[in-house]
Amino acid sequence: MSMSSLLLPLALGLVACLYAAVGHAGATGYIAVMGLFGIGPQTIRPTALILNVIVGTIATAQFTRAGHVRRELLLPLAMASVPAAAIGGWLRLPTAVFEGIVGVVLLFSAIQNFWHSAGPEPTAGPRRALPAAALTALGSLLGLLSGLTGVGGGVFLTPALLVLNAAPVKQVAAVSAPFILVNSLAGLAGWSLAGNGVPTIGLALIAAVIIGGLVGAELGAFRVPPRGLRLLMAIVLLIAGVKLVMRGAAG
């Protein structure tokens, strides 16, 4: 057994743990890790969506069980995002464009992780009630980006809801998890309907993300989020993002 076949499941399991703790499914992390291992974009995109579905299901179940889900936030976002994600998944980007866009997404996620790992704990305050039209527009935009890039959209949704002061952190995480799940399913459906192949994922990778997702979702829903570990993930995302942006620019 090669070293890469051992390291890849471990790395993806760690990603699943870290992301599930904050209500995410880990697509940006999976893309970062697979990019560092030299896997091609036609394999990365559907694989990230499949792993997203697995971990997103776990995170959704745990945060729902903890009673943090806000349906009035989730439903307009999800209903608008699903058809947009299917369209995004159906579209096929040139390799250089894909690498450039995903590289920017990873850099954005790295900055977000650095910010939350170094900044003060969020404080409670008056929440802003967002109109349904604004939530619908936001869901459509994030759904399209989700399908195009093979991520669930949580990397954009979470900071947007926090900046808009729409809900406390736990509730934002709880809304992000099912949002990511439905967008990943829609993006994967669009990818398949466009005639693209869906790769076979080894049992070791599936087991790794299931274990990581269960541990992370338990921590996030019922215990303290692992802020220090998010700093390490930000470093990985930064390295992979720079690498992909440079490859996309060269292409």
Short mmCIF file of C-alpha atoms in Angstrom, two decimals, residues 18-249:
data_model
loop_
_atom_site.label_atom_id
_atom_site.label_comp_id
_atom_site.label_asym_id
_atom_site.label_seq_id
_atom_site.Cartn_x
_atom_site.Cartn_y
_atom_site.Cartn_z
CA LEU A 18 -13.08 20.16 11.11
CA TYR A 19 -15.79 21.27 8.73
CA ALA A 20 -18.65 19.25 10.26
CA ALA A 21 -17.91 20.99 13.57
CA VAL A 22 -19.03 24.30 12.03
CA GLY A 23 -21.95 22.92 10.02
CA HIS A 24 -20.03 22.51 6.78
CA ALA A 25 -19.47 19.33 4.77
CA GLY A 26 -15.87 19.99 3.73
CA ALA A 27 -15.90 20.42 -0.06
CA THR A 28 -13.34 23.23 -0.12
CA GLY A 29 -11.07 21.14 2.09
CA TYR A 30 -11.56 18.01 -0.04
CA ILE A 31 -10.76 20.01 -3.17
CA ALA A 32 -7.67 21.43 -1.49
CA VAL A 33 -6.40 18.02 -0.38
CA MET A 34 -7.15 16.29 -3.70
CA GLY A 35 -5.50 19.15 -5.55
CA LEU A 36 -2.37 18.74 -3.44
CA PHE A 37 -2.39 15.02 -4.27
CA GLY A 38 -2.46 15.83 -8.00
CA ILE A 39 -5.98 14.54 -8.73
CA GLY A 40 -7.59 16.00 -11.88
CA PRO A 41 -10.53 18.43 -11.83
CA GLN A 42 -12.90 16.01 -13.60
CA THR A 43 -12.48 13.66 -10.65
CA ILE A 44 -12.24 16.31 -7.93
CA ARG A 45 -15.56 18.00 -8.68
CA PRO A 46 -17.96 15.01 -8.42
CA THR A 47 -15.92 13.37 -5.66
CA ALA A 48 -16.14 16.51 -3.52
CA LEU A 49 -19.91 16.62 -4.04
CA ILE A 50 -20.33 12.95 -3.07
CA LEU A 51 -18.28 13.37 0.09
CA ASN A 52 -20.27 16.54 0.79
CA VAL A 53 -23.52 14.57 0.68
CA ILE A 54 -22.18 12.03 3.19
CA VAL A 55 -20.87 14.56 5.71
CA GLY A 56 -23.69 17.04 5.07
CA THR A 57 -26.22 14.35 6.01
CA ILE A 58 -24.38 13.67 9.27
CA ALA A 59 -24.04 17.37 10.16
CA THR A 60 -27.69 18.06 9.32
CA ALA A 61 -28.85 15.21 11.56
CA GLN A 62 -26.70 16.31 14.49
CA PHE A 63 -27.55 20.01 14.37
CA THR A 64 -31.25 19.19 13.90
CA ARG A 65 -31.09 16.86 16.90
CA ALA A 66 -29.56 19.69 18.91
CA GLY A 67 -32.50 21.96 17.99
CA HIS A 68 -30.49 24.70 16.24
CA VAL A 69 -32.17 24.70 12.78
CA ARG A 70 -34.05 27.88 11.78
CA ARG A 71 -36.56 26.82 9.11
CA GLU A 72 -37.57 30.38 8.21
CA LEU A 73 -33.97 31.00 7.16
CA LEU A 74 -33.33 27.62 5.56
CA LEU A 75 -36.39 27.14 3.34
CA PRO A 76 -36.11 30.27 1.09
CA LEU A 77 -32.37 29.75 0.72
CA ALA A 78 -32.65 26.04 -0.12
CA MET A 79 -35.63 26.31 -2.46
CA ALA A 80 -33.90 28.96 -4.57
CA SER A 81 -30.50 27.31 -4.54
CA VAL A 82 -31.43 23.79 -5.69
CA PRO A 83 -32.35 24.58 -9.33
CA ALA A 84 -29.41 26.99 -9.59
CA ALA A 85 -27.03 24.32 -8.27
CA ALA A 86 -28.37 21.80 -10.81
CA ILE A 87 -27.68 24.29 -13.62
CA GLY A 88 -24.19 24.94 -12.25
CA GLY A 89 -23.49 21.22 -12.03
CA TRP A 90 -24.64 20.73 -15.62
CA LEU A 91 -22.22 23.37 -16.93
CA ARG A 92 -18.72 22.13 -17.72
CA LEU A 93 -15.89 24.61 -17.24
CA PRO A 94 -12.50 24.45 -19.00
CA THR A 95 -9.77 23.13 -16.70
CA ALA A 96 -7.95 26.48 -16.40
CA VAL A 97 -11.20 28.32 -15.56
CA PHE A 98 -12.19 25.65 -13.03
CA GLU A 99 -8.80 25.81 -11.31
CA GLY A 100 -8.88 29.61 -11.23
CA ILE A 101 -12.39 29.84 -9.77
CA VAL A 102 -11.85 27.07 -7.22
CA GLY A 103 -8.48 28.59 -6.27
CA VAL A 104 -10.21 31.88 -5.45
CA VAL A 105 -12.87 29.97 -3.48
CA LEU A 106 -10.16 28.22 -1.47
CA LEU A 107 -8.36 31.51 -0.78
CA PHE A 108 -11.65 33.05 0.35
CA SER A 109 -12.21 30.08 2.65
CA ALA A 110 -8.66 30.34 4.01
CA ILE A 111 -9.17 34.01 4.88
CA GLN A 112 -12.48 33.15 6.53
CA ASN A 113 -10.83 30.42 8.62
CA PHE A 114 -7.92 32.67 9.61
CA TRP A 115 -10.40 35.37 10.63
CA HIS A 116 -12.52 33.10 12.79
CA SER A 117 -9.52 31.39 14.38
CA ALA A 118 -7.87 34.68 15.36
CA GLY A 119 -10.85 36.92 16.09
CA PRO A 120 -12.86 37.28 19.30
CA GLU A 121 -15.79 35.06 20.12
CA PRO A 122 -19.02 36.40 18.54
CA THR A 123 -21.31 38.14 21.00
CA ALA A 124 -25.07 37.97 21.09
CA GLY A 125 -27.05 40.94 19.89
CA PRO A 126 -30.22 41.96 18.08
CA ARG A 127 -30.76 39.85 14.95
CA ARG A 128 -31.79 41.21 11.57
CA ALA A 129 -34.88 39.67 9.95
CA LEU A 130 -33.96 39.17 6.30
CA PRO A 131 -36.81 39.48 3.74
CA ALA A 132 -37.68 36.38 1.75
CA ALA A 133 -36.69 38.10 -1.51
CA ALA A 134 -33.16 38.72 -0.22
CA LEU A 135 -32.83 35.13 0.99
CA THR A 136 -34.09 33.86 -2.39
CA ALA A 137 -31.57 35.97 -4.32
CA LEU A 138 -28.74 34.88 -2.02
CA GLY A 139 -29.74 31.22 -2.35
CA SER A 140 -29.83 31.39 -6.16
CA LEU A 141 -26.37 32.94 -6.38
CA LEU A 142 -24.79 30.52 -3.94
CA GLY A 143 -26.51 27.55 -5.57
CA LEU A 144 -25.04 28.42 -8.97
CA LEU A 145 -21.56 28.80 -7.47
CA SER A 146 -22.01 25.52 -5.64
CA GLY A 147 -22.81 23.57 -8.78
CA LEU A 148 -20.09 25.23 -10.84
CA THR A 149 -17.26 24.61 -8.43
CA GLY A 150 -18.25 21.38 -6.68
CA VAL A 151 -18.71 22.95 -3.24
CA GLY A 152 -21.87 23.10 -1.17
CA GLY A 153 -21.96 26.89 -0.82
CA GLY A 154 -21.50 26.96 2.93
CA VAL A 155 -18.15 28.71 2.61
CA PHE A 156 -20.10 31.70 1.29
CA LEU A 157 -23.39 31.26 3.17
CA THR A 158 -21.93 31.14 6.67
CA PRO A 159 -19.96 34.42 6.51
CA ALA A 160 -22.85 36.11 4.68
CA LEU A 161 -25.36 35.23 7.41
CA LEU A 162 -22.88 36.22 10.13
CA VAL A 163 -22.13 39.58 8.50
CA LEU A 164 -25.88 40.19 8.08
CA ASN A 165 -26.35 39.25 11.76
CA ALA A 166 -29.18 36.92 10.73
CA ALA A 167 -28.72 34.37 13.52
CA PRO A 168 -26.35 33.21 16.29
CA VAL A 169 -23.34 31.13 15.24
CA LYS A 170 -24.87 27.78 16.20
CA GLN A 171 -28.01 28.51 14.18
CA VAL A 172 -25.98 29.69 11.20
CA ALA A 173 -24.06 26.40 11.29
CA ALA A 174 -27.34 24.48 11.58
CA VAL A 175 -28.78 26.26 8.51
CA SER A 176 -25.56 25.81 6.53
CA ALA A 177 -25.51 22.01 6.93
CA PRO A 178 -28.82 21.19 5.16
CA PHE A 179 -28.22 24.01 2.65
CA ILE A 180 -24.93 22.35 1.69
CA LEU A 181 -26.58 18.93 1.55
CA VAL A 182 -29.36 19.88 -0.90
CA ASN A 183 -27.00 21.91 -3.09
CA SER A 184 -24.50 19.06 -3.25
CA LEU A 185 -27.25 16.66 -4.31
CA ALA A 186 -28.50 19.11 -6.95
CA GLY A 187 -24.99 19.79 -8.25
CA LEU A 188 -24.26 16.07 -8.48
CA ALA A 189 -27.56 15.49 -10.32
CA GLY A 190 -26.72 18.25 -12.81
CA TRP A 191 -23.24 16.79 -13.31
CA SER A 192 -24.71 13.34 -14.06
CA LEU A 193 -27.49 14.65 -16.33
CA ALA A 194 -24.85 16.42 -18.41
CA GLY A 195 -23.42 12.99 -19.27
CA ASN A 196 -20.37 13.20 -17.02
CA GLY A 197 -19.06 10.13 -15.26
CA VAL A 198 -19.27 9.72 -11.50
CA PRO A 199 -16.06 8.24 -10.06
CA THR A 200 -16.01 5.22 -7.78
CA ILE A 201 -14.87 6.19 -4.30
CA GLY A 202 -12.92 3.70 -2.22
CA LEU A 203 -14.35 2.38 1.03
CA ALA A 204 -11.38 3.78 2.96
CA LEU A 205 -12.24 7.33 1.86
CA ILE A 206 -15.93 6.88 2.66
CA ALA A 207 -15.17 5.42 6.09
CA ALA A 208 -12.72 8.22 6.82
CA VAL A 209 -15.20 11.03 6.10
CA ILE A 210 -18.02 9.24 7.96
CA ILE A 211 -15.89 8.92 11.09
CA GLY A 212 -14.57 12.47 10.75
CA GLY A 213 -18.06 13.83 10.11
CA LEU A 214 -19.54 12.06 13.14
CA VAL A 215 -16.82 13.33 15.47
CA GLY A 216 -16.89 16.88 14.09
CA ALA A 217 -20.68 17.21 14.07
CA GLU A 218 -20.84 15.97 17.65
CA LEU A 219 -18.28 18.61 18.67
CA GLY A 220 -20.02 21.39 16.77
CA ALA A 221 -23.58 20.61 17.78
CA PHE A 222 -23.00 19.80 21.44
CA ARG A 223 -19.49 20.92 22.42
CA VAL A 224 -16.92 23.66 21.81
CA PRO A 225 -15.93 24.27 18.14
CA PRO A 226 -12.24 23.47 17.45
CA ARG A 227 -11.02 26.99 16.66
CA GLY A 228 -7.33 26.13 16.82
CA LEU A 229 -7.72 23.32 14.31
CA ARG A 230 -9.41 25.71 11.87
CA LEU A 231 -6.15 27.65 11.75
CA LEU A 232 -4.37 24.54 10.47
CA MET A 233 -7.09 24.02 7.84
CA ALA A 234 -6.73 27.65 6.76
CA ILE A 235 -3.04 27.03 6.06
CA VAL A 236 -3.87 23.99 3.90
CA LEU A 237 -6.52 25.95 1.99
CA LEU A 238 -4.13 28.84 1.47
CA ILE A 239 -1.42 26.60 -0.01
CA ALA A 240 -3.83 24.76 -2.29
CA GLY A 241 -5.63 27.96 -3.32
CA VAL A 242 -2.42 29.67 -4.37
CA LYS A 243 -1.38 26.54 -6.26
CA LEU A 244 -4.65 26.31 -8.18
CA VAL A 245 -4.78 30.02 -9.00
CA MET A 246 -1.24 29.87 -10.38
CA ARG A 247 -2.07 26.78 -12.46
CA GLY A 248 -5.25 28.39 -13.74
CA ALA A 249 -3.40 31.56 -14.69
#
